[in-house]
mmCIF file of C-alpha atoms in Angstrom:
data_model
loop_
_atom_site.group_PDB
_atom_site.id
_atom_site.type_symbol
_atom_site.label_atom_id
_atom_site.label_comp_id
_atom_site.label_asym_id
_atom_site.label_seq_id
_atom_site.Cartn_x
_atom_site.Cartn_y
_atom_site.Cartn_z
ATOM 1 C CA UNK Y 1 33.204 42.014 -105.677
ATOM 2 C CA UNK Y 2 30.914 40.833 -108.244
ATOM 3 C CA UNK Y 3 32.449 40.075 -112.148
ATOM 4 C CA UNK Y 4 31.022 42.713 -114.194
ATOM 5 C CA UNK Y 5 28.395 41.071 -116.233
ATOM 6 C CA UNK Y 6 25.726 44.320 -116.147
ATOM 7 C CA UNK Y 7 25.826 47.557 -115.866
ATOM 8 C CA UNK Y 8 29.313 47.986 -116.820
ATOM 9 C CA UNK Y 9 31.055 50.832 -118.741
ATOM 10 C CA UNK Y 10 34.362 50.673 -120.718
ATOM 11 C CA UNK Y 11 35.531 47.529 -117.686
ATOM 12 C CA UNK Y 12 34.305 50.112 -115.022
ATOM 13 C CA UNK Y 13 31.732 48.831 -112.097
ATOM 14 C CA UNK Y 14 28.354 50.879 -112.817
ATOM 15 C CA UNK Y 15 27.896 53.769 -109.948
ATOM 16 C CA UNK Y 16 25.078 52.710 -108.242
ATOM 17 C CA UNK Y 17 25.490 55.970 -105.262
ATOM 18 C CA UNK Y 18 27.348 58.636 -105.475
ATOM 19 C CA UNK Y 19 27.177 61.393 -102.838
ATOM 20 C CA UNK Y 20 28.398 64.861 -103.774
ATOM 21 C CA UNK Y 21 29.498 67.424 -101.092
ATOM 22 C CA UNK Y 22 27.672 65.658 -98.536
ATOM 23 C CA UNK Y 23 27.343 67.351 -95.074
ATOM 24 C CA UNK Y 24 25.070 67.818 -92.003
ATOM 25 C CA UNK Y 25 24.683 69.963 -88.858
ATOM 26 C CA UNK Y 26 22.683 69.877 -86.337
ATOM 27 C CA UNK Y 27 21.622 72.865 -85.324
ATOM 28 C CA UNK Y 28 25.253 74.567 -84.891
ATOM 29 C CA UNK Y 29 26.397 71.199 -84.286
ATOM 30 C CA UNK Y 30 28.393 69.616 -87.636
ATOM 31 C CA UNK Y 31 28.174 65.607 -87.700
ATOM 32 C CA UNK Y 32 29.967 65.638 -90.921
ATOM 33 C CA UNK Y 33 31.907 68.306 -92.715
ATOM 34 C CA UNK Y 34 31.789 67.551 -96.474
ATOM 35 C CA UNK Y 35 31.761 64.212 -97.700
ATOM 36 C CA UNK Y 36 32.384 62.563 -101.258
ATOM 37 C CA UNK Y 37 31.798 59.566 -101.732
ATOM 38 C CA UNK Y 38 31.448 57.085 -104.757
ATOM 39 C CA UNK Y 39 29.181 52.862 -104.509
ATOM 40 C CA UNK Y 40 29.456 50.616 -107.241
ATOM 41 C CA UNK Y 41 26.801 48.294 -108.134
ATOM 42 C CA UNK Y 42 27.507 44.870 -106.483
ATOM 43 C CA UNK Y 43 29.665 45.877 -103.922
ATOM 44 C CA UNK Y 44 29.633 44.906 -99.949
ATOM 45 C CA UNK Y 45 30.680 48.733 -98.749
ATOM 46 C CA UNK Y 46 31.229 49.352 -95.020
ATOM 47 C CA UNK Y 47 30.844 52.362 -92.972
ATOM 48 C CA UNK Y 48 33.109 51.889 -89.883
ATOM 49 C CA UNK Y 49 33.681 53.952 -86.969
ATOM 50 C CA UNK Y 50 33.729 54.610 -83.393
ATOM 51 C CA UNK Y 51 30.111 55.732 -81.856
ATOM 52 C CA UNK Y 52 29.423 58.948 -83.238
ATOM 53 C CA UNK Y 53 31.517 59.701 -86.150
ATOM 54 C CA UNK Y 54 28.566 60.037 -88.536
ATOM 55 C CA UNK Y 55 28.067 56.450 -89.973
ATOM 56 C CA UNK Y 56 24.674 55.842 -89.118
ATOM 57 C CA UNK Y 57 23.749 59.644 -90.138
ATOM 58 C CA UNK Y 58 25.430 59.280 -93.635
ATOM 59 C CA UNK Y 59 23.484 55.709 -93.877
ATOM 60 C CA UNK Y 60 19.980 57.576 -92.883
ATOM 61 C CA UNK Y 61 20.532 60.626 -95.516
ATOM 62 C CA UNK Y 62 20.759 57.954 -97.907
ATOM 63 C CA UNK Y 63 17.549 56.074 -97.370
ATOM 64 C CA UNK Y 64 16.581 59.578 -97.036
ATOM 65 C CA UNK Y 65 15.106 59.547 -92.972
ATOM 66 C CA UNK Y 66 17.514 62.614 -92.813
ATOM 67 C CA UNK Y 67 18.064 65.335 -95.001
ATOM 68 C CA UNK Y 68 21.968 66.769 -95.793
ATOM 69 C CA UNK Y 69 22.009 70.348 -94.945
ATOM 70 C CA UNK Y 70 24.001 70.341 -98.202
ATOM 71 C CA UNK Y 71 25.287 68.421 -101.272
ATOM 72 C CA UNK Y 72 23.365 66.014 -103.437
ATOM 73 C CA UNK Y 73 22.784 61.951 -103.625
ATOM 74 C CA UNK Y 74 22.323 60.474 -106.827
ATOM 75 C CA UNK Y 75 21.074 56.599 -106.895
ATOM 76 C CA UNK Y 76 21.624 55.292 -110.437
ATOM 77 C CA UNK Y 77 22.363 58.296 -111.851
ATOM 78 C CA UNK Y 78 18.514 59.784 -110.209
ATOM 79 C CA UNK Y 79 19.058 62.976 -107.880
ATOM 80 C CA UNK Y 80 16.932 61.357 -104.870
ATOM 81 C CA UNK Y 81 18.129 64.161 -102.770
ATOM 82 C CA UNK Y 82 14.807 65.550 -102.151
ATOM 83 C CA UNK Y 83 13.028 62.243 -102.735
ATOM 84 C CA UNK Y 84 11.202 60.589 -98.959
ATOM 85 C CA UNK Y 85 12.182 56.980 -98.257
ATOM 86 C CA UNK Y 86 9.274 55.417 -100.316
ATOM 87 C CA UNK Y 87 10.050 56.636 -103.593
ATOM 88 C CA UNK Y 88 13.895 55.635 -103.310
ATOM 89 C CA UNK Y 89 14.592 51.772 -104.531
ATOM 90 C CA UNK Y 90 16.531 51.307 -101.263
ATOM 91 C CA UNK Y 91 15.812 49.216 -98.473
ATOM 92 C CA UNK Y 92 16.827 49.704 -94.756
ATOM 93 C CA UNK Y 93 17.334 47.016 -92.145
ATOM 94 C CA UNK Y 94 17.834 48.111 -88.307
ATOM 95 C CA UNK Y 95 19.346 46.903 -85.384
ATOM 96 C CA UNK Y 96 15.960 46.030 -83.369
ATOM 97 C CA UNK Y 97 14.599 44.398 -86.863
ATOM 98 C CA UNK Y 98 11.510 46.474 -86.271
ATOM 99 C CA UNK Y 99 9.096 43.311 -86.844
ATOM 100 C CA UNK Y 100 5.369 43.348 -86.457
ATOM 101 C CA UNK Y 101 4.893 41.230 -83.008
ATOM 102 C CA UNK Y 102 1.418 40.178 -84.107
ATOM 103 C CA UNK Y 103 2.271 39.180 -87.605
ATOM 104 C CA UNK Y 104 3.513 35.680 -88.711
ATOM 105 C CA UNK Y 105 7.030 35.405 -90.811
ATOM 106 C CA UNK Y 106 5.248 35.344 -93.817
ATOM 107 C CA UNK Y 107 2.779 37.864 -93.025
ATOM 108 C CA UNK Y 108 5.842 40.118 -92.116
ATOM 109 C CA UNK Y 109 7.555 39.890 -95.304
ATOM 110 C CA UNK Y 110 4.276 40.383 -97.653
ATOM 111 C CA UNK Y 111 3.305 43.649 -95.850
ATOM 112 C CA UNK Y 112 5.299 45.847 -97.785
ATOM 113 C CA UNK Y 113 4.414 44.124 -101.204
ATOM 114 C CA UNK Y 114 0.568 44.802 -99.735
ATOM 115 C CA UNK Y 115 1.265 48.777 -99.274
ATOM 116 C CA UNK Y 116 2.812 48.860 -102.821
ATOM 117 C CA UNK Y 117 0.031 47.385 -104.468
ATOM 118 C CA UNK Y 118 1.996 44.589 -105.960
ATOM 119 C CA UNK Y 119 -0.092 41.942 -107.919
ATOM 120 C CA UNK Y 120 -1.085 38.995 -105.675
ATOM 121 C CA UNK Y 121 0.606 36.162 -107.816
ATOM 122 C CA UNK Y 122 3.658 38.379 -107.892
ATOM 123 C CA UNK Y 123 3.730 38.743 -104.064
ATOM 124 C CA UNK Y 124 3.148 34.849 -103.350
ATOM 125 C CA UNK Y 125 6.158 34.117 -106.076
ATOM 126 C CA UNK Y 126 8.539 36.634 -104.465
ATOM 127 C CA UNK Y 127 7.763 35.663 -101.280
ATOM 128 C CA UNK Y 128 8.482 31.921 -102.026
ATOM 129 C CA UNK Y 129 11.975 33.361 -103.291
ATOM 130 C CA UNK Y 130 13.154 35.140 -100.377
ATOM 131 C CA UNK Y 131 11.638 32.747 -98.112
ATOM 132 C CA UNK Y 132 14.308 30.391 -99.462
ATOM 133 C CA UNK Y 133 16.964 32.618 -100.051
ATOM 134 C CA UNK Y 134 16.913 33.388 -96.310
ATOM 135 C CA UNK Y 135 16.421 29.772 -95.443
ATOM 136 C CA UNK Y 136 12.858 30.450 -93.481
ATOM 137 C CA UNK Y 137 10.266 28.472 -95.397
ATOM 138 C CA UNK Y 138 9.660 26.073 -92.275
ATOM 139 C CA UNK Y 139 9.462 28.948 -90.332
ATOM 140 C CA UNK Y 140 6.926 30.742 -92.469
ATOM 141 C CA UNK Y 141 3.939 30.488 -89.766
ATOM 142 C CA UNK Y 142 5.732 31.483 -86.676
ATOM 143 C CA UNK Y 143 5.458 34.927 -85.050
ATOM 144 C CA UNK Y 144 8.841 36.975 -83.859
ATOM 145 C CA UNK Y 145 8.477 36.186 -80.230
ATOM 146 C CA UNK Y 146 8.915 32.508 -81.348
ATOM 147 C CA UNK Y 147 12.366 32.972 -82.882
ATOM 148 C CA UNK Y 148 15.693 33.615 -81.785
ATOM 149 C CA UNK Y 149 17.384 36.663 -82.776
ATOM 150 C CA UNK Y 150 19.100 35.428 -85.514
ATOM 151 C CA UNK Y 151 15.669 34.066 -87.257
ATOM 152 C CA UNK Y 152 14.389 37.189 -86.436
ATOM 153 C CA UNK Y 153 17.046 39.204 -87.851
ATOM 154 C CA UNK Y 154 16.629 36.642 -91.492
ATOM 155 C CA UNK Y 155 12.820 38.041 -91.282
ATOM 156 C CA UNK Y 156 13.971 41.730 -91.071
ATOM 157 C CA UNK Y 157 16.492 40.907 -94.095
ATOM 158 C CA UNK Y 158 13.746 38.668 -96.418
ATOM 159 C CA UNK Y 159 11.423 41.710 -95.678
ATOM 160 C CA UNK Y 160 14.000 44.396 -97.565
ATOM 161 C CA UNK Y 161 14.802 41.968 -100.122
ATOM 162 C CA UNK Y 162 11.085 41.292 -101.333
ATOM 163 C CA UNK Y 163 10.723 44.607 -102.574
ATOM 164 C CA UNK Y 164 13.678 44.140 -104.843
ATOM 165 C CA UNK Y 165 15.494 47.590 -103.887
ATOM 166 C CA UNK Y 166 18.611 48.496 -105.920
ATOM 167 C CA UNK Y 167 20.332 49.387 -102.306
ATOM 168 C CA UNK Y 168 19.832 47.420 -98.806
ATOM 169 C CA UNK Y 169 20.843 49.549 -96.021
ATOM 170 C CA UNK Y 170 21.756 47.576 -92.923
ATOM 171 C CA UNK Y 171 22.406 49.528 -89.804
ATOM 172 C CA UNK Y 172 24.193 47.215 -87.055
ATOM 173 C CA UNK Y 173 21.819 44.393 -87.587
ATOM 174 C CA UNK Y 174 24.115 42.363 -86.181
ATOM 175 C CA UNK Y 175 24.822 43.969 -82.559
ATOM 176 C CA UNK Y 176 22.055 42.631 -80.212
ATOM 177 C CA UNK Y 177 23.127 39.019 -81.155
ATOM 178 C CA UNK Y 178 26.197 37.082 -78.985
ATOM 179 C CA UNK Y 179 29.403 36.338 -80.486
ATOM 180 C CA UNK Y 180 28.887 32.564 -81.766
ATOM 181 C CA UNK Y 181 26.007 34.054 -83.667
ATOM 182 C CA UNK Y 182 27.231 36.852 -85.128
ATOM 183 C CA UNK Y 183 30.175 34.806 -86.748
ATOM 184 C CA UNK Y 184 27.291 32.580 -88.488
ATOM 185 C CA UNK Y 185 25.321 35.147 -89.724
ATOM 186 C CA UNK Y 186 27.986 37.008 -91.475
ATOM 187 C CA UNK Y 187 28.713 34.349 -93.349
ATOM 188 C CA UNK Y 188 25.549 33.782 -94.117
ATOM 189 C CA UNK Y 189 25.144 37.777 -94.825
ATOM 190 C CA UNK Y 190 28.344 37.823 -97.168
ATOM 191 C CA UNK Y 191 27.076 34.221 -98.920
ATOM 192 C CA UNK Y 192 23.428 36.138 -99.444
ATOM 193 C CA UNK Y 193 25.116 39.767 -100.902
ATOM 194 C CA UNK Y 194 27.062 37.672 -103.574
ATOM 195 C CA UNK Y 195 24.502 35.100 -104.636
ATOM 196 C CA UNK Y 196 22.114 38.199 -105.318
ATOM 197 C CA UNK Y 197 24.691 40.838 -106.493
ATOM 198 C CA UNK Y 198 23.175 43.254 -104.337
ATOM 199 C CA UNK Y 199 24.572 46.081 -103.508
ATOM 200 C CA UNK Y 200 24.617 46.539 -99.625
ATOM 201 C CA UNK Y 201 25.779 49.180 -97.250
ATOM 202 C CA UNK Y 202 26.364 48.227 -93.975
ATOM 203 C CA UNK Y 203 27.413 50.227 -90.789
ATOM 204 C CA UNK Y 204 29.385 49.040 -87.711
ATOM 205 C CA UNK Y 205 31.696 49.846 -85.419
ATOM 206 C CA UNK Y 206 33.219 46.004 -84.869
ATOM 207 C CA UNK Y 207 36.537 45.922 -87.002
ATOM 208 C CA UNK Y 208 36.622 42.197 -87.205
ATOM 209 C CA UNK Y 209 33.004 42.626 -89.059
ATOM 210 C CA UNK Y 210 34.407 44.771 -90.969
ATOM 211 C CA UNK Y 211 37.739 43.224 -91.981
ATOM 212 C CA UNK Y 212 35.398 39.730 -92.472
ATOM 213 C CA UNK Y 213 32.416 40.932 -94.692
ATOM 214 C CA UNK Y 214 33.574 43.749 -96.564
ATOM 215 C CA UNK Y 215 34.780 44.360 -100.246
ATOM 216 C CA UNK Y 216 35.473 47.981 -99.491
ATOM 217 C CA UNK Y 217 35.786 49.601 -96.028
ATOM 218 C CA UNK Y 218 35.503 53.216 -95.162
ATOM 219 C CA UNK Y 219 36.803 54.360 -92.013
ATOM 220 C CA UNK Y 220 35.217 57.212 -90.748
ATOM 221 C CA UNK Y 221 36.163 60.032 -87.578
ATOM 222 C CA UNK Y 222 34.639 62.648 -86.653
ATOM 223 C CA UNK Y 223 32.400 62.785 -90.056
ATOM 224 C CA UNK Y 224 35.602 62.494 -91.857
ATOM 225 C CA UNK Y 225 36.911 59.842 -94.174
ATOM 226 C CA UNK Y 226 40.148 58.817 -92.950
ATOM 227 C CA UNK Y 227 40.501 55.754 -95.368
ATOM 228 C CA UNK Y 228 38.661 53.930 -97.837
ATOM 229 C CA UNK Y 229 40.258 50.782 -99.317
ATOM 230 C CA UNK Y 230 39.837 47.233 -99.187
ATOM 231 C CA UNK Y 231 40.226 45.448 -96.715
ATOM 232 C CA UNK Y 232 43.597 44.187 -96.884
ATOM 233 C CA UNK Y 233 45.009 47.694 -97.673
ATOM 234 C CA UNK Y 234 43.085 49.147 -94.481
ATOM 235 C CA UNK Y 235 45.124 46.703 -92.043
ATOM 236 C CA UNK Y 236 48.383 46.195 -93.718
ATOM 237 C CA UNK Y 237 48.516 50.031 -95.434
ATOM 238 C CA UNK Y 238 46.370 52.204 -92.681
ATOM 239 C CA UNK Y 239 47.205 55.679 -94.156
ATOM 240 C CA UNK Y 240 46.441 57.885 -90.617
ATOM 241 C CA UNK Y 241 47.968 57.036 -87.207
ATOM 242 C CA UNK Y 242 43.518 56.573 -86.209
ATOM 243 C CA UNK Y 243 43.248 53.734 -89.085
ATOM 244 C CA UNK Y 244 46.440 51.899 -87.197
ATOM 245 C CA UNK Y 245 44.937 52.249 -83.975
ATOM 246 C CA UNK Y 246 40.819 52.048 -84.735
ATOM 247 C CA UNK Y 247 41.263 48.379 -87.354
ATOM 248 C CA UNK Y 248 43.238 45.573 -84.885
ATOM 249 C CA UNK Y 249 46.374 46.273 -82.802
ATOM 250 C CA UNK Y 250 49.091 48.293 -83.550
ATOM 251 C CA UNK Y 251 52.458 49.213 -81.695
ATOM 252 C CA UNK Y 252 53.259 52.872 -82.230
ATOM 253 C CA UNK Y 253 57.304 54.225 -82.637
ATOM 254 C CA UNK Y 254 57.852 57.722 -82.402
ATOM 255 C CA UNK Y 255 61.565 58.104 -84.187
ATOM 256 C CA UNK Y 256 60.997 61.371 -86.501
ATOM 257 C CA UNK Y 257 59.192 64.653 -85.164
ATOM 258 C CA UNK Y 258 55.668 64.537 -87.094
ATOM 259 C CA UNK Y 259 55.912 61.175 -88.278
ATOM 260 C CA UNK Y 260 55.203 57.492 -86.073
ATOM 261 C CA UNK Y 261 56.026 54.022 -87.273
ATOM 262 C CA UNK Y 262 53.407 51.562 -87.307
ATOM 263 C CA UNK Y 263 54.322 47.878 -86.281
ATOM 264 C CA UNK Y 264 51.480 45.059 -85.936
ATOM 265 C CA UNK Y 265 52.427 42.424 -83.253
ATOM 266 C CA UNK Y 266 52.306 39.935 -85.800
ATOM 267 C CA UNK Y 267 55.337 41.152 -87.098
ATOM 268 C CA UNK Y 268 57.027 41.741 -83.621
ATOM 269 C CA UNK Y 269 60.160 40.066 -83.022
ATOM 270 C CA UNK Y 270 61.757 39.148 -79.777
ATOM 271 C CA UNK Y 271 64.879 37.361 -78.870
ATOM 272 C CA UNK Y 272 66.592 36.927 -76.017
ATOM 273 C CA UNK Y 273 68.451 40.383 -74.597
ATOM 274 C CA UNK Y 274 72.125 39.408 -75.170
ATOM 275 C CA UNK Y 275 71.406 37.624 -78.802
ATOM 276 C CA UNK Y 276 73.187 39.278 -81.881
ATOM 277 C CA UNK Y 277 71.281 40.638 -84.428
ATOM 278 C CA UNK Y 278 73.329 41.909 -87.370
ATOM 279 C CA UNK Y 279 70.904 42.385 -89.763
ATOM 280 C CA UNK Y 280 68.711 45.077 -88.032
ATOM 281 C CA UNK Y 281 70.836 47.028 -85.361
ATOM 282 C CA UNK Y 282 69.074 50.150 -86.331
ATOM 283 C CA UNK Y 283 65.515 48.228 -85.305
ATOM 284 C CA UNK Y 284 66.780 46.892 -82.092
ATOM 285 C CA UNK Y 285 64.994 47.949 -78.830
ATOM 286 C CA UNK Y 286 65.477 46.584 -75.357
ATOM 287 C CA UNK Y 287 62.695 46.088 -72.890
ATOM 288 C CA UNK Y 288 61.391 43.852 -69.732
ATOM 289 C CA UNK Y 289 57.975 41.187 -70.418
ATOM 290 C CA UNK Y 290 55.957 42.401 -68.105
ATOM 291 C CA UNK Y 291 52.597 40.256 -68.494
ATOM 292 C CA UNK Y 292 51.838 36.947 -70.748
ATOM 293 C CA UNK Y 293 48.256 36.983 -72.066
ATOM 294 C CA UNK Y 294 46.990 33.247 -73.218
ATOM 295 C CA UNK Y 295 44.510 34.257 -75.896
ATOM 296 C CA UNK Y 296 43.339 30.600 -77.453
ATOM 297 C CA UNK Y 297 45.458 30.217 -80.480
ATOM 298 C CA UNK Y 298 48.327 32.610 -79.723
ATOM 299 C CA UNK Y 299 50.004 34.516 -76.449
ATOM 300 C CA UNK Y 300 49.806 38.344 -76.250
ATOM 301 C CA UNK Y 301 53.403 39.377 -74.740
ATOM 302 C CA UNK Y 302 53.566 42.814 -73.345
ATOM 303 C CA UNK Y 303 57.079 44.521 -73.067
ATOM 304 C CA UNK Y 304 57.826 47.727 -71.436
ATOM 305 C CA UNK Y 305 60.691 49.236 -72.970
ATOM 306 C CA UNK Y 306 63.724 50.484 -71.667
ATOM 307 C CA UNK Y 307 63.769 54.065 -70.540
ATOM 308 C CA UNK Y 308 60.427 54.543 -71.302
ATOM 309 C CA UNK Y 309 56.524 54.191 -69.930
ATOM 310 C CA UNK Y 310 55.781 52.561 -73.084
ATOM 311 C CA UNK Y 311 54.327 49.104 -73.897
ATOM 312 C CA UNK Y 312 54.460 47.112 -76.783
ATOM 313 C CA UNK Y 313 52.775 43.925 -77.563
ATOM 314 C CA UNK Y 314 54.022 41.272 -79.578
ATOM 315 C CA UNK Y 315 52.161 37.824 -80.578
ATOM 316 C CA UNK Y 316 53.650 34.213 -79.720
ATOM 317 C CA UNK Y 317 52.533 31.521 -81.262
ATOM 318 C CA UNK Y 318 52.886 28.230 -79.761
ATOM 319 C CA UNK Y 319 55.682 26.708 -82.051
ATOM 320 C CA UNK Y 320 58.024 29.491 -81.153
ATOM 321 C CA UNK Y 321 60.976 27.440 -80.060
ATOM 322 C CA UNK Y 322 60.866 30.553 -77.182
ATOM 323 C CA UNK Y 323 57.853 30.727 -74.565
ATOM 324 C CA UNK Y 324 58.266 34.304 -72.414
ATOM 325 C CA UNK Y 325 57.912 34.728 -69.077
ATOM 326 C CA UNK Y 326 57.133 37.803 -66.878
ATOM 327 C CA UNK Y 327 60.611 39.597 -65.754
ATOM 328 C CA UNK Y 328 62.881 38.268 -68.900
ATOM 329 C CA UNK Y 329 64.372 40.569 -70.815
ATOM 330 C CA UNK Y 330 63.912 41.180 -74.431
ATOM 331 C CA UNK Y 331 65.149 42.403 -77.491
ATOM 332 C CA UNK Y 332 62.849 43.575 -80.206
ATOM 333 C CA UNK Y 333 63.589 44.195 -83.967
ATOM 334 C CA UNK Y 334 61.302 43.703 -87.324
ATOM 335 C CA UNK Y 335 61.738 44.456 -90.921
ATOM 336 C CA UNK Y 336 61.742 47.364 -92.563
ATOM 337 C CA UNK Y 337 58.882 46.486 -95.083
ATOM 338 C CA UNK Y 338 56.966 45.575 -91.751
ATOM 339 C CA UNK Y 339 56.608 49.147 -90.690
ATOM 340 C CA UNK Y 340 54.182 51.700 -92.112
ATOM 341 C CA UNK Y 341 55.016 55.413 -91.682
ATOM 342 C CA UNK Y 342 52.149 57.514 -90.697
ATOM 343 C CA UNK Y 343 52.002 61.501 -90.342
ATOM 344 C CA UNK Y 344 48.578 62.156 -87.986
#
């Protein structure tokens, strides 16, 4: 997050949205409930979520292509509530980067400035800026179907940032491109947010993204906010049994009626079956290996436990002085400040 050198109250980050009572139906169908929900200025914010829990609907009532069937959205302290798109200083960018085909790079960025009227000296100087900001000047004269997807997707992004909007709205821009790719260009993404101290809400459903980009992420179900933290505190602290099992891998212990343990297989132990181990009896389980999953830098080992249809998974890294094999049996045991006790 950004040092607070504007816009700052009494050491306090400036609000930049704030959403009050938030919700929508669909017909008799309700995407979200009632959401509150506070943005500082500056911040990289993430909506995360499995497919359908309301991320990209809460993202669209902001920019205001959808309407809440109540509550109220302030931007800057402004009700925009009732406000269209055009006269909100937010800026969306989607998936399918929504370029004109038969427009060059530069054509496609100075379009909106065009629409809005913006002096012609101003639009050559702002283009120049985001042009190099998004590291496309040599690519100024081509046309979209001459660029990969991640060129294209730097077009989509210079053409939101031109207009200078106090939001930029980014809806999965990331999801059509492969894997290699996507690693680059969030990178780039986070290295862009902070050199411009924009603020920028961005929806996904890729946890890694998530965990990688974000200053604050909020995990959303079923149009409800199960968790909003940073990042660290969403993996190592998930507050609700769907946080531990939505954001990376989690092993699950049922020892108290209503309430689970939460292990990560990073902090797994095993030993051998017939080892001593003192200083956590009450932690000790028994179980068989049952596969060995090479996984580049470490091996997933899966252990059914004893008297049980349960499998945990536990990660080996390759200086253990132990490799497992299939059919060995295992004892498991962490430590207590390992764990994290969850309720639903």
């Amino acid at each position: 997050m950004k040092d607070c050198e504007k816009g700052c109250d009494n050491g306090k980050m400036k609000e930049m949205i704030r959403l009050q009572g938030i919700s929508k139906k669909f017909g008799d169908h309700i995407i979200i409930p009632s959401i509150d929900l506070t943005i500082y200025d500056g911040e990289f914010i993430t909506l995360l979520g499995p497919s359908g829990c309301g991320k990209t609907t809460l993202l669209r009532m902001i920019a205001g292509l959808e309407q809440p069937t109540e509550g109220k959205i302030f931007l800057d302290d402004e009700d925009v509530t009732k406000l269209p798109p055009y006269k909100r200083d937010v800026n969306m960018v989607f998936q399918n980067y929504a370029l004109f085909p038969h427009m060059t790079v530069e054509e496609n960025i100075h379009f909106g400035l065009k629409m809005k009227n913006v002096p012609m000296d101003e639009q050559k100087e702002r283009v120049e800026q985001v042009l190099y900001l998004t590291q496309l000047e040599e690519l100024r004269k081509r046309r979209p179907q001459q660029m990969s997807g991640g060129q294209q997707q730097r077009v989509a992004i210079a053409r939101a940032l031109v207009n200078n909007p106090k939001v930029l709205l980014l809806d999965e821009p990331l999801g059509a491109l492969d894997y290699q790719l996507r690693k680059n260009l969030q990178l780039e993404l986070k290295n862009l947010q902070r050199g411009l101290g924009l603020t920028f809400i961005y929806v996904t459903h890729d946890q890694e993204e998530a965990l990688t980009m974000s200053d604050r992420i909020v995990v959303m179900n079923k149009g409800v906010i199960e968790q909003d933290d940073n990042p660290d505190t969403i993996y190592h602290s998930p507050k609700t049994k769907f946080v531990a099992k939505f954001i990376g891998e989690s092993n699950f212990f049922e020892f108290e009626e209503g309430s689970t343990s939460v292990v990560r297989p990073e902090k797994l132990n095993l030993c051998p079956e017939d080892e001593e181990n003192p200083n956590h009896p009450e932690t000790r389980l028994y179980g068989t290996v049952v596969d060995v999953v090479f996984y580049g830098t470490i091996d997933k080992v899966f252990v059914r436990l004893d008297n049980s249809n349960q499998t945990v998974v536990a990660y080996q890294y390759f200086d253990d002085v132990k490799r497992w094999q299939p059919d060995e049996r295992v004892g498991i045991w962490w430590q207590p400040q390992d764990e994290v006790i969850v309720h639903k």
